[in-house]
Coordinates of N, CA, C and O in Angstrom, one line a residue:
G17 N 97.4 63.4 46.0 CA 98.6 62.6 45.7 C 99.9 63.4 45.9 O 99.9 64.6 45.9
K18 N 100.9 62.8 46.0 CA 102.2 63.4 46.2 C 102.8 63.9 44.8 O 102.8 63.1 43.9
A19 N 103.3 65.1 44.8 CA 103.8 65.7 43.5 C 105.1 65.0 43.1 O 105.4 64.8 41.9
L20 N 106.0 64.8 44.1 CA 107.3 64.2 43.8 C 107.4 62.8 44.4 O 106.9 62.6 45.5
K21 N 108.0 61.9 43.8 CA 108.3 60.6 44.3 C 109.5 60.7 45.3 O 110.2 61.6 45.3
D22 N 109.6 59.7 46.1 CA 110.7 59.7 47.1 C 112.1 59.8 46.4 O 113.0 60.3 47.0
R23 N 112.2 59.3 45.2 CA 113.5 59.3 44.5 C 113.7 60.6 43.7 O 114.7 60.7 43.0
D24 N 112.7 61.4 43.6 CA 112.8 62.7 42.9 C 113.4 63.8 43.7 O 113.2 63.8 44.9
N25 N 114.1 64.7 43.1 CA 114.7 65.8 43.8 C 114.5 67.1 43.1 O 114.6 67.1 41.8
I26 N 114.4 68.1 43.8 CA 114.2 69.5 43.2 C 115.2 70.4 43.9 O 115.3 70.4 45.1
Y27 N 116.0 71.2 43.1 CA 117.0 72.1 43.6 C 116.8 73.4 43.0 O 116.5 73.6 41.8
R28 N 117.0 74.4 43.8 CA 117.0 75.8 43.3 C 118.4 76.1 42.9 O 119.4 76.0 43.6
V29 N 118.6 76.4 41.6 CA 119.9 76.7 41.0 C 120.2 78.1 40.8 O 121.3 78.5 40.4
G30 N 119.3 79.0 41.2 CA 119.5 80.4 41.1 C 118.2 81.2 40.8 O 117.5 80.8 39.9
G31 N 118.0 82.3 41.4 CA 116.9 83.1 41.2 C 115.6 82.3 41.1 O 115.2 81.7 42.1
D32 N 115.0 82.3 40.0 CA 113.7 81.6 39.9 C 113.9 80.3 39.0 O 112.9 79.9 38.4
E33 N 115.1 79.8 39.0 CA 115.3 78.6 38.2 C 115.5 77.4 39.2 O 116.2 77.5 40.2
F34 N 114.9 76.3 38.8 CA 114.9 75.1 39.6 C 115.3 73.9 38.7 O 115.0 73.9 37.5
L35 N 116.0 72.9 39.3 CA 116.4 71.7 38.6 C 115.6 70.6 39.3 O 115.7 70.4 40.5
Y36 N 114.9 69.8 38.4 CA 114.1 68.7 38.9 C 114.8 67.4 38.4 O 115.0 67.3 37.2
I37 N 115.2 66.6 39.2 CA 115.9 65.3 38.8 C 115.0 64.1 39.2 O 114.6 64.0 40.4
S38 N 114.7 63.3 38.3 CA 113.9 62.1 38.5 C 114.6 60.9 38.0 O 115.0 60.9 36.8
T39 N 114.8 59.9 38.8 CA 115.4 58.7 38.3 C 114.4 57.6 37.9 O 114.8 56.6 37.3
E40 N 113.1 57.9 38.1 CA 112.1 57.0 37.7 C 111.1 57.4 36.7 O 110.5 56.6 36.0
S41 N 111.0 58.7 36.5 CA 109.9 59.2 35.6 C 110.4 59.0 34.1 O 111.5 59.2 33.8
T42 N 109.4 58.7 33.3 CA 109.6 58.6 31.9 C 109.4 60.0 31.3 O 108.8 60.9 32.0
E43 N 109.8 60.2 30.1 CA 109.6 61.5 29.4 C 108.1 61.8 29.4 O 107.7 63.0 29.6
D44 N 107.2 60.8 29.1 CA 105.8 61.1 29.1 C 105.3 61.6 30.4 O 104.4 62.5 30.5
V45 N 105.8 61.0 31.5 CA 105.3 61.5 32.9 C 105.8 62.9 33.1 O 105.0 63.7 33.6
L46 N 107.0 63.2 32.7 CA 107.5 64.6 32.9 C 106.7 65.6 32.0 O 106.3 66.7 32.5
W47 N 106.3 65.2 30.8 CA 105.5 66.1 30.0 C 104.1 66.3 30.5 O 103.5 67.3 30.4
N48 N 103.6 65.2 31.2 CA 102.3 65.4 31.8 C 102.4 66.4 33.0 O 101.4 67.1 33.2
K49 N 103.5 66.4 33.7 CA 103.7 67.4 34.8 C 103.7 68.8 34.2 O 103.2 69.7 34.7
V50 N 104.4 68.9 33.0 CA 104.5 70.2 32.4 C 103.1 70.7 32.0 O 102.7 71.8 32.1
K51 N 102.3 69.8 31.4 CA 100.9 70.1 31.0 C 100.1 70.6 32.2 O 99.3 71.5 32.1
F52 N 100.3 69.9 33.4 CA 99.6 70.3 34.6 C 100.0 71.7 35.0 O 99.1 72.6 35.3
I53 N 101.3 72.0 34.9 CA 101.8 73.4 35.3 C 101.2 74.4 34.3 O 100.8 75.5 34.7
R54 N 101.1 74.1 33.0 CA 100.6 75.0 32.0 C 99.1 75.3 32.4 O 98.6 76.4 32.2
R55 N 98.4 74.3 32.8 CA 97.0 74.5 33.2 C 96.9 75.4 34.3 O 96.0 76.3 34.4
L56 N 97.8 75.3 35.3 CA 97.8 76.2 36.5 C 98.1 77.6 36.0 O 97.5 78.6 36.5
E57 N 99.0 77.8 35.1 CA 99.4 79.1 34.6 C 98.1 79.8 34.0 O 97.9 80.9 34.3
R58 N 97.4 79.0 33.2 CA 96.2 79.6 32.6 C 95.1 80.0 33.6 O 94.5 81.0 33.6
I59 N 95.0 79.1 34.6 CA 94.0 79.4 35.7 C 94.4 80.7 36.4 O 93.5 81.6 36.7
I60 N 95.6 80.8 36.8 CA 96.1 82.0 37.6 C 96.0 83.2 36.7 O 95.5 84.3 37.2
T61 N 96.4 83.1 35.4 CA 96.3 84.3 34.6 C 94.9 84.8 34.3 O 94.7 86.0 34.2
R62 N 94.0 83.9 34.3 CA 92.6 84.3 34.0 C 91.8 84.8 35.2 O 90.8 85.4 35.1
D63 N 92.3 84.5 36.4 CA 91.7 84.8 37.6 C 91.9 86.3 37.9 O 93.0 86.7 38.2
E64 N 90.9 87.1 37.8 CA 91.0 88.6 38.0 C 91.4 89.0 39.4 O 91.8 90.1 39.6
K65 N 91.2 88.1 40.4 CA 91.5 88.4 41.8 C 93.0 88.3 42.0 O 93.5 88.7 43.0
I66 N 93.7 87.6 41.1 CA 95.2 87.4 41.3 C 95.9 88.5 40.4 O 95.7 88.6 39.2
P67 N 96.6 89.4 41.1 CA 97.2 90.6 40.4 C 98.5 90.3 39.7 O 99.2 91.3 39.4
F68 N 98.8 89.1 39.3 CA 100.0 88.8 38.6 C 99.8 87.6 37.7 O 98.8 86.9 37.9
S69 N 100.7 87.3 36.8 CA 100.6 86.1 36.0 C 101.8 85.2 36.3 O 102.8 85.7 36.9
V70 N 101.7 84.0 35.9 CA 102.7 83.0 36.1 C 103.1 82.5 34.7 O 102.3 82.2 33.9
D71 N 104.4 82.4 34.6 CA 105.0 82.0 33.3 C 106.2 81.0 33.6 O 107.1 81.4 34.3
A72 N 106.1 79.8 33.1 CA 107.2 78.9 33.3 C 107.8 78.4 32.0 O 107.0 78.2 31.0
S73 N 109.1 78.1 32.0 CA 109.7 77.5 30.9 C 110.4 76.2 31.3 O 110.8 76.2 32.5
F74 N 110.5 75.3 30.4 CA 111.0 74.0 30.8 C 112.0 73.5 29.8 O 111.9 73.8 28.6
G75 N 112.9 72.7 30.2 CA 113.9 72.0 29.3 C 114.0 70.6 29.9 O 114.4 70.4 31.0
I76 N 113.6 69.6 29.1 CA 113.6 68.2 29.6 C 114.7 67.5 28.8 O 114.7 67.6 27.6
A77 N 115.5 66.8 29.5 CA 116.6 66.0 28.9 C 116.8 64.7 29.7 O 116.5 64.6 30.9
S78 N 117.2 63.7 29.0 CA 117.4 62.4 29.6 C 118.9 62.0 29.4 O 119.6 62.4 28.4
S79 N 119.4 61.2 30.3 CA 120.8 60.7 30.2 C 121.1 59.9 29.0 O 122.2 59.9 28.5
N80 N 120.1 59.3 28.4 CA 120.3 58.5 27.2 C 120.4 59.4 25.9 O 120.6 58.9 24.8
E81 N 120.2 60.7 26.1 CA 120.3 61.6 24.9 C 121.7 62.2 24.8 O 122.0 62.9 23.8
T82 N 122.6 61.9 25.7 CA 124.0 62.4 25.6 C 124.9 61.2 25.4 O 124.6 60.1 25.7
E83 N 126.1 61.5 24.9 CA 127.0 60.5 24.6 C 127.5 59.7 25.8 O 127.5 58.5 25.9
S84 N 127.8 60.5 26.9 CA 128.3 59.8 28.1 C 127.3 59.6 29.2 O 127.5 58.8 30.1
G85 N 126.1 60.3 29.1 CA 125.1 60.2 30.2 C 125.6 60.9 31.4 O 124.9 60.8 32.4
D86 N 126.6 61.7 31.3 CA 127.1 62.5 32.4 C 126.1 63.5 32.8 O 125.5 64.2 32.0
P87 N 125.8 63.6 34.1 CA 124.7 64.5 34.6 C 124.9 66.0 34.2 O 123.9 66.7 33.9
E88 N 126.2 66.4 34.1 CA 126.4 67.8 33.6 C 126.0 68.0 32.2 O 125.4 69.0 31.8
E89 N 126.3 67.0 31.3 CA 125.8 67.1 29.9 C 124.3 67.1 29.8 O 123.7 67.8 29.0
V90 N 123.7 66.3 30.6 CA 122.2 66.3 30.6 C 121.6 67.6 31.1 O 120.7 68.2 30.5
Y91 N 122.2 68.2 32.1 CA 121.8 69.5 32.6 C 122.0 70.6 31.5 O 121.1 71.4 31.3
I92 N 123.1 70.6 30.8 CA 123.4 71.5 29.7 C 122.4 71.4 28.6 O 121.8 72.4 28.1
L93 N 122.0 70.2 28.3 CA 121.0 69.9 27.2 C 119.7 70.5 27.7 O 119.0 71.2 26.9
A94 N 119.3 70.2 28.9 CA 118.0 70.6 29.4 C 118.0 72.2 29.5 O 116.9 72.8 29.1
D95 N 119.1 72.8 29.9 CA 119.1 74.2 30.0 C 119.0 74.9 28.6 O 118.3 75.9 28.4
K96 N 119.6 74.3 27.6 CA 119.5 74.8 26.2 C 118.1 74.7 25.7 O 117.6 75.6 25.1
R97 N 117.4 73.6 26.0 CA 116.0 73.5 25.6 C 115.1 74.5 26.4 O 114.2 75.0 25.8
M98 N 115.4 74.8 27.6 CA 114.7 75.8 28.4 C 114.9 77.1 27.8 O 113.9 77.9 27.6
D99 N 116.1 77.5 27.4 CA 116.4 78.8 26.8 C 115.6 78.9 25.5 O 115.1 80.0 25.2
Q100 N 115.6 77.8 24.7 CA 114.8 77.9 23.4 C 113.3 78.1 23.7 O 112.7 78.9 23.0
M101 N 112.8 77.5 24.7 CA 111.4 77.6 25.1 C 111.1 79.1 25.5 O 110.1 79.7 25.1
K102 N 112.0 79.7 26.2 CA 111.9 81.1 26.6 C 111.8 82.0 25.4 O 111.0 82.9 25.3
R103 N 112.7 81.8 24.5 CA 112.8 82.6 23.2 C 111.5 82.4 22.5 O 110.9 83.4 21.9
N104 N 111.0 81.2 22.4 CA 109.7 80.9 21.7 C 108.5 81.6 22.3 O 107.7 82.2 21.6
L105 N 108.5 81.6 23.7 CA 107.4 82.3 24.4 C 107.5 83.8 24.2 O 106.4 84.4 24.0
K106 N 108.7 84.4 24.2 CA 108.8 85.8 23.9 C 108.3 86.2 22.5 O 107.6 87.2 22.4
R107 N 108.6 85.3 21.5 CA 108.2 85.6 20.2 C 106.6 85.6 20.1 O 106.0 86.3 19.4
E108 N 106.0 84.6 20.8 CA 104.6 84.5 20.8 C 103.9 85.7 21.4 O 102.8 86.0 21.0
R109 N 104.5 86.3 22.4 CA 103.9 87.5 23.1 C 103.9 88.7 22.2 O 103.2 89.7 22.5
V110 N 104.8 88.8 21.3 CA 105.0 90.1 20.5 C 103.9 90.2 19.5 O 103.2 89.5 19.1

């Protein structure tokens, strides 16, 4: 199957950060994609033939979670959630 729908877009916003915009996906669909990526992370990390691990952080936000629905506000909210996830992951590793 196709990972992205025709109306979905992914953009590199810097370094190893990407912005995924979907106009059709529900929050449940997005979290299912996150779960899939988490499974891939575990598979890669457990495979002794792969000399590196993969770690991803996510921040999911919807336009109906902000007052104006402005795309920049949605991006800021998603970015804050991603930063919180990164902090939580760092705490778990210690």
